[in-house]
Amino acid sequence: MVDDHTLFRELLAGLLAQEPWLDVVAQGGSGPAAVALARQHRPDIALLDVQMPGPGIRTTILEIHQHCPQVHCIVLTMRDDPVLLKSLIDAGAAAYLLKSVSSRELLASIRSVIAAPERIHLSISRDMIKAFAPPGGSAPLLSTREVEILRHVAQAHSNAEVAAALYLAETTVKRHLTNIYRKLGATSRVDAIRRAHEAGILEPYP
């Protein structure tokens, strides 16, 4: 179990430890700790918080599976975020649960992951389902052009600089950025870059 909020982690560990069929073998507070503990203990389940120190939850899941492919990663989050959901499912997460779930729901999800690891287990809102699976489309979240623009923005280029580099009108760049913000649920350039890194759309920070 890995969460950088120590009190929450310890309370949840205590709750899980009351179940005779569960054994909490280790706890940590960061992405690198999650990978190290998975390699050391080889658990059946890794219960992971989304926002914790380290390279990002997507990278953490990928690294755990690289070293311990048998570990099933269950993600706990406060964020009802379709972009993040898609990214983590693509990375191999076995379950995506909101922290608002009850203890009964959490335990049921853990049982389900153990019993049917080939399935993806979700506890999300109806609105998130609609955003995650829009009617009639399986198009990528961001277009190639939008990703290209976002890469320039991540390098602190202004709209004018992006337009010049890509031979576009500045108004076109602004329109693309508006679409990027909407698709990512972002409120600013910095927020869009952060969300894109978390979702694996942009390469992780070095």
mmCIF file of C-alpha atoms in Angstrom:
data_model
loop_
_atom_site.group_PDB
_atom_site.id
_atom_site.type_symbol
_atom_site.label_atom_id
_atom_site.label_comp_id
_atom_site.label_asym_id
_atom_site.label_seq_id
_atom_site.Cartn_x
_atom_site.Cartn_y
_atom_site.Cartn_z
ATOM 1 C CA MET A 1 0.000 0.000 0.000
ATOM 2 C CA VAL A 2 1.461 3.332 -1.073
ATOM 3 C CA ASP A 3 0.100 6.780 -0.189
ATOM 4 C CA ASP A 4 2.038 9.849 0.933
ATOM 5 C CA HIS A 5 -0.704 10.780 3.428
ATOM 6 C CA THR A 6 0.561 8.733 6.359
ATOM 7 C CA LEU A 7 -2.573 8.930 8.511
ATOM 8 C CA PHE A 8 -4.864 7.835 5.672
ATOM 9 C CA ARG A 9 -2.483 5.019 4.719
ATOM 10 C CA GLU A 10 -2.161 3.704 8.260
ATOM 11 C CA LEU A 11 -5.905 3.853 8.901
ATOM 12 C CA LEU A 12 -6.635 2.031 5.656
ATOM 13 C CA ALA A 13 -3.941 -0.554 6.382
ATOM 14 C CA GLY A 14 -5.499 -1.155 9.790
ATOM 15 C CA LEU A 15 -8.906 -1.614 8.194
ATOM 16 C CA LEU A 16 -7.602 -4.100 5.625
ATOM 17 C CA ALA A 17 -5.590 -5.995 8.232
ATOM 18 C CA GLN A 18 -8.847 -6.908 9.992
ATOM 19 C CA GLU A 19 -9.772 -9.112 7.043
ATOM 20 C CA PRO A 20 -8.508 -12.685 7.566
ATOM 21 C CA TRP A 21 -7.922 -13.150 3.828
ATOM 22 C CA LEU A 22 -5.781 -10.006 3.515
ATOM 23 C CA ASP A 23 -2.217 -9.364 4.624
ATOM 24 C CA VAL A 24 -0.729 -5.867 4.291
ATOM 25 C CA VAL A 25 2.921 -6.770 3.701
ATOM 26 C CA ALA A 26 4.394 -3.271 3.296
ATOM 27 C CA GLN A 27 3.648 0.452 3.204
ATOM 28 C CA GLY A 28 5.327 3.355 1.434
ATOM 29 C CA GLY A 29 4.850 6.990 0.509
ATOM 30 C CA SER A 30 6.201 7.504 -3.013
ATOM 31 C CA GLY A 31 6.333 6.071 -6.518
ATOM 32 C CA PRO A 32 9.926 4.788 -6.176
ATOM 33 C CA ALA A 33 8.978 3.188 -2.851
ATOM 34 C CA ALA A 34 6.066 1.436 -4.559
ATOM 35 C CA VAL A 35 8.376 -0.092 -7.155
ATOM 36 C CA ALA A 36 10.984 -1.099 -4.572
ATOM 37 C CA LEU A 37 8.397 -2.668 -2.259
ATOM 38 C CA ALA A 38 6.771 -4.544 -5.130
ATOM 39 C CA ARG A 39 10.143 -5.990 -6.137
ATOM 40 C CA GLN A 40 10.941 -6.929 -2.547
ATOM 41 C CA HIS A 41 7.620 -8.476 -1.495
ATOM 42 C CA ARG A 42 6.035 -9.587 -4.811
ATOM 43 C CA PRO A 43 2.462 -8.964 -3.589
ATOM 44 C CA ASP A 44 -0.720 -9.927 -5.389
ATOM 45 C CA ILE A 45 -2.073 -6.368 -5.097
ATOM 46 C CA ALA A 46 -0.451 -2.927 -5.050
ATOM 47 C CA LEU A 47 -2.837 -0.288 -3.687
ATOM 48 C CA LEU A 48 -1.594 3.047 -5.057
ATOM 49 C CA ASP A 49 -2.509 6.691 -4.550
ATOM 50 C CA VAL A 50 -2.503 8.828 -7.707
ATOM 51 C CA GLN A 51 -0.766 11.909 -6.342
ATOM 52 C CA MET A 52 2.418 11.031 -4.511
ATOM 53 C CA PRO A 53 6.094 11.970 -4.864
ATOM 54 C CA GLY A 54 7.904 10.384 -7.782
ATOM 55 C CA PRO A 55 7.766 10.152 -11.562
ATOM 56 C CA GLY A 56 3.961 9.944 -11.746
ATOM 57 C CA ILE A 57 1.436 7.179 -11.226
ATOM 58 C CA ARG A 58 1.501 5.980 -14.851
ATOM 59 C CA THR A 59 5.283 5.541 -14.790
ATOM 60 C CA THR A 60 5.060 3.855 -11.393
ATOM 61 C CA ILE A 61 2.565 1.281 -12.693
ATOM 62 C CA LEU A 62 4.662 0.622 -15.799
ATOM 63 C CA GLU A 63 7.803 0.113 -13.688
ATOM 64 C CA ILE A 64 6.016 -2.223 -11.280
ATOM 65 C CA HIS A 65 4.779 -4.329 -14.191
ATOM 66 C CA GLN A 66 8.222 -4.298 -15.794
ATOM 67 C CA HIS A 67 9.750 -5.940 -12.718
ATOM 68 C CA CYS A 68 6.694 -7.718 -11.279
ATOM 69 C CA PRO A 69 4.145 -8.482 -14.006
ATOM 70 C CA GLN A 70 2.066 -10.563 -11.603
ATOM 71 C CA VAL A 71 1.240 -7.552 -9.391
ATOM 72 C CA HIS A 72 -2.244 -6.095 -9.910
ATOM 73 C CA CYS A 73 -2.282 -2.326 -9.388
ATOM 74 C CA ILE A 74 -5.389 -0.778 -7.830
ATOM 75 C CA VAL A 75 -5.474 3.008 -8.035
ATOM 76 C CA LEU A 76 -7.178 5.156 -5.388
ATOM 77 C CA THR A 77 -7.838 8.774 -6.275
ATOM 78 C CA MET A 78 -9.866 11.871 -5.442
ATOM 79 C CA ARG A 79 -9.961 12.775 -9.140
ATOM 80 C CA ASP A 80 -12.907 11.869 -11.340
ATOM 81 C CA ASP A 81 -10.700 12.373 -14.406
ATOM 82 C CA PRO A 82 -11.359 10.539 -17.716
ATOM 83 C CA VAL A 83 -7.955 11.517 -19.124
ATOM 84 C CA LEU A 84 -6.156 10.000 -16.164
ATOM 85 C CA LEU A 85 -8.432 6.957 -16.199
ATOM 86 C CA LYS A 86 -7.670 6.157 -19.839
ATOM 87 C CA SER A 87 -3.947 6.643 -19.277
ATOM 88 C CA LEU A 88 -3.804 4.327 -16.269
ATOM 89 C CA ILE A 89 -5.911 1.634 -17.895
ATOM 90 C CA ASP A 90 -3.562 1.774 -20.886
ATOM 91 C CA ALA A 91 -0.641 1.407 -18.452
ATOM 92 C CA GLY A 92 -2.200 -1.741 -17.007
ATOM 93 C CA ALA A 93 -4.073 -0.639 -13.885
ATOM 94 C CA ALA A 94 -6.432 -3.374 -12.700
ATOM 95 C CA ALA A 95 -8.833 -1.012 -10.926
ATOM 96 C CA TYR A 96 -9.539 2.719 -10.677
ATOM 97 C CA LEU A 97 -11.448 3.652 -7.527
ATOM 98 C CA LEU A 98 -12.495 6.992 -6.110
ATOM 99 C CA LYS A 99 -11.534 7.538 -2.470
ATOM 100 C CA SER A 100 -15.193 8.218 -1.774
ATOM 101 C CA VAL A 101 -15.928 4.469 -2.051
ATOM 102 C CA SER A 102 -17.014 2.646 1.075
ATOM 103 C CA SER A 103 -14.785 0.096 2.787
ATOM 104 C CA ARG A 104 -17.172 -2.596 1.572
ATOM 105 C CA GLU A 105 -16.743 -1.439 -2.040
ATOM 106 C CA LEU A 106 -12.964 -1.363 -1.687
ATOM 107 C CA LEU A 107 -12.840 -4.874 -0.276
ATOM 108 C CA ALA A 108 -15.185 -6.111 -2.994
ATOM 109 C CA SER A 109 -12.936 -4.566 -5.644
ATOM 110 C CA ILE A 110 -9.843 -6.218 -4.180
ATOM 111 C CA ARG A 111 -11.632 -9.580 -4.193
ATOM 112 C CA SER A 112 -12.766 -9.021 -7.773
ATOM 113 C CA VAL A 113 -9.272 -8.149 -8.982
ATOM 114 C CA ILE A 114 -7.887 -11.303 -7.382
ATOM 115 C CA ALA A 115 -10.704 -13.469 -8.764
ATOM 116 C CA ALA A 116 -10.842 -11.933 -12.251
ATOM 117 C CA PRO A 117 -7.538 -10.176 -12.999
ATOM 118 C CA GLU A 118 -8.294 -10.067 -16.710
ATOM 119 C CA ARG A 119 -11.096 -7.557 -16.065
ATOM 120 C CA ILE A 120 -10.849 -3.835 -15.310
ATOM 121 C CA HIS A 121 -12.688 -2.766 -12.178
ATOM 122 C CA LEU A 122 -14.001 0.807 -11.963
ATOM 123 C CA SER A 123 -15.754 2.903 -9.353
ATOM 124 C CA ILE A 124 -16.437 6.170 -11.171
ATOM 125 C CA SER A 125 -19.243 8.630 -11.799
ATOM 126 C CA ARG A 126 -21.736 8.385 -14.661
ATOM 127 C CA ASP A 127 -20.380 11.655 -16.092
ATOM 128 C CA MET A 128 -16.902 10.173 -16.163
ATOM 129 C CA ILE A 129 -18.134 7.125 -18.062
ATOM 130 C CA LYS A 130 -19.666 9.414 -20.685
ATOM 131 C CA ALA A 131 -16.438 11.394 -20.991
ATOM 132 C CA PHE A 132 -14.313 8.257 -21.152
ATOM 133 C CA ALA A 133 -16.395 6.588 -23.854
ATOM 134 C CA PRO A 134 -17.955 9.253 -26.082
ATOM 135 C CA PRO A 135 -20.662 7.978 -28.463
ATOM 136 C CA GLY A 136 -19.494 6.643 -31.797
ATOM 137 C CA GLY A 137 -15.849 7.442 -31.460
ATOM 138 C CA SER A 138 -12.558 5.852 -30.573
ATOM 139 C CA ALA A 139 -10.429 8.749 -31.749
ATOM 140 C CA PRO A 140 -7.321 9.593 -29.721
ATOM 141 C CA LEU A 141 -7.842 12.087 -26.918
ATOM 142 C CA LEU A 142 -5.550 14.677 -28.499
ATOM 143 C CA SER A 143 -4.821 14.989 -32.186
ATOM 144 C CA THR A 144 -1.262 14.788 -33.492
ATOM 145 C CA ARG A 145 -1.271 18.549 -34.046
ATOM 146 C CA GLU A 146 -2.528 19.220 -30.519
ATOM 147 C CA VAL A 147 0.207 17.053 -29.021
ATOM 148 C CA GLU A 148 2.760 18.866 -31.170
ATOM 149 C CA ILE A 149 1.530 22.237 -29.913
ATOM 150 C CA LEU A 150 1.496 21.014 -26.321
ATOM 151 C CA ARG A 151 5.129 19.902 -26.611
ATOM 152 C CA HIS A 152 6.093 23.434 -27.637
ATOM 153 C CA VAL A 153 4.035 24.899 -24.803
ATOM 154 C CA ALA A 154 5.834 22.559 -22.374
ATOM 155 C CA GLN A 155 9.093 24.148 -23.547
ATOM 156 C CA ALA A 156 7.727 27.554 -22.444
ATOM 157 C CA HIS A 157 7.183 28.775 -26.012
ATOM 158 C CA SER A 158 4.696 31.610 -26.469
ATOM 159 C CA ASN A 159 1.738 31.326 -28.838
ATOM 160 C CA ALA A 160 3.633 33.416 -31.372
ATOM 161 C CA GLU A 161 6.700 31.164 -31.114
ATOM 162 C CA VAL A 162 4.586 28.027 -31.512
ATOM 163 C CA ALA A 163 2.851 29.537 -34.538
ATOM 164 C CA ALA A 164 6.174 30.415 -36.159
ATOM 165 C CA ALA A 165 7.676 26.980 -35.483
ATOM 166 C CA LEU A 166 4.688 25.121 -36.929
ATOM 167 C CA TYR A 167 3.863 27.581 -39.726
ATOM 168 C CA LEU A 168 0.434 28.304 -38.276
ATOM 169 C CA ALA A 169 -1.525 31.460 -37.604
ATOM 170 C CA GLU A 170 -1.409 32.534 -33.968
ATOM 171 C CA THR A 171 -5.215 32.395 -33.854
ATOM 172 C CA THR A 172 -5.025 28.747 -34.938
ATOM 173 C CA VAL A 173 -2.656 27.981 -32.073
ATOM 174 C CA LYS A 174 -5.039 29.679 -29.640
ATOM 175 C CA ARG A 175 -7.941 27.625 -30.982
ATOM 176 C CA HIS A 176 -5.967 24.400 -30.586
ATOM 177 C CA LEU A 177 -5.047 25.365 -27.017
ATOM 178 C CA THR A 178 -8.697 25.974 -26.205
ATOM 179 C CA ASN A 179 -9.498 22.461 -27.459
ATOM 180 C CA ILE A 180 -6.576 21.005 -25.510
ATOM 181 C CA TYR A 181 -7.768 22.641 -22.273
ATOM 182 C CA ARG A 182 -11.284 21.315 -22.838
ATOM 183 C CA LYS A 183 -10.151 17.755 -23.579
ATOM 184 C CA LEU A 184 -7.767 17.628 -20.623
ATOM 185 C CA GLY A 185 -10.068 19.480 -18.238
ATOM 186 C CA ALA A 186 -7.269 22.008 -17.733
ATOM 187 C CA THR A 187 -7.570 25.636 -16.647
ATOM 188 C CA SER A 188 -4.163 26.957 -17.720
ATOM 189 C CA ARG A 189 -1.025 26.140 -19.704
ATOM 190 C CA VAL A 190 0.714 24.824 -16.595
ATOM 191 C CA ASP A 191 -2.304 22.704 -15.667
ATOM 192 C CA ALA A 192 -2.533 21.295 -19.205
ATOM 193 C CA ILE A 193 1.152 20.354 -19.181
ATOM 194 C CA ARG A 194 0.822 18.690 -15.770
ATOM 195 C CA ARG A 195 -2.221 16.686 -16.833
ATOM 196 C CA ALA A 196 -0.560 15.666 -20.102
ATOM 197 C CA HIS A 197 2.499 14.387 -18.229
ATOM 198 C CA GLU A 198 0.325 12.462 -15.751
ATOM 199 C CA ALA A 199 -1.676 10.939 -18.594
ATOM 200 C CA GLY A 200 1.425 9.902 -20.513
ATOM 201 C CA ILE A 201 0.578 12.183 -23.452
ATOM 202 C CA LEU A 202 3.870 13.981 -22.936
ATOM 203 C CA GLU A 203 7.093 12.316 -21.876
ATOM 204 C CA PRO A 204 7.724 12.258 -18.099
ATOM 205 C CA TYR A 205 9.839 14.991 -16.585
ATOM 206 C CA PRO A 206 13.513 14.025 -16.502
#
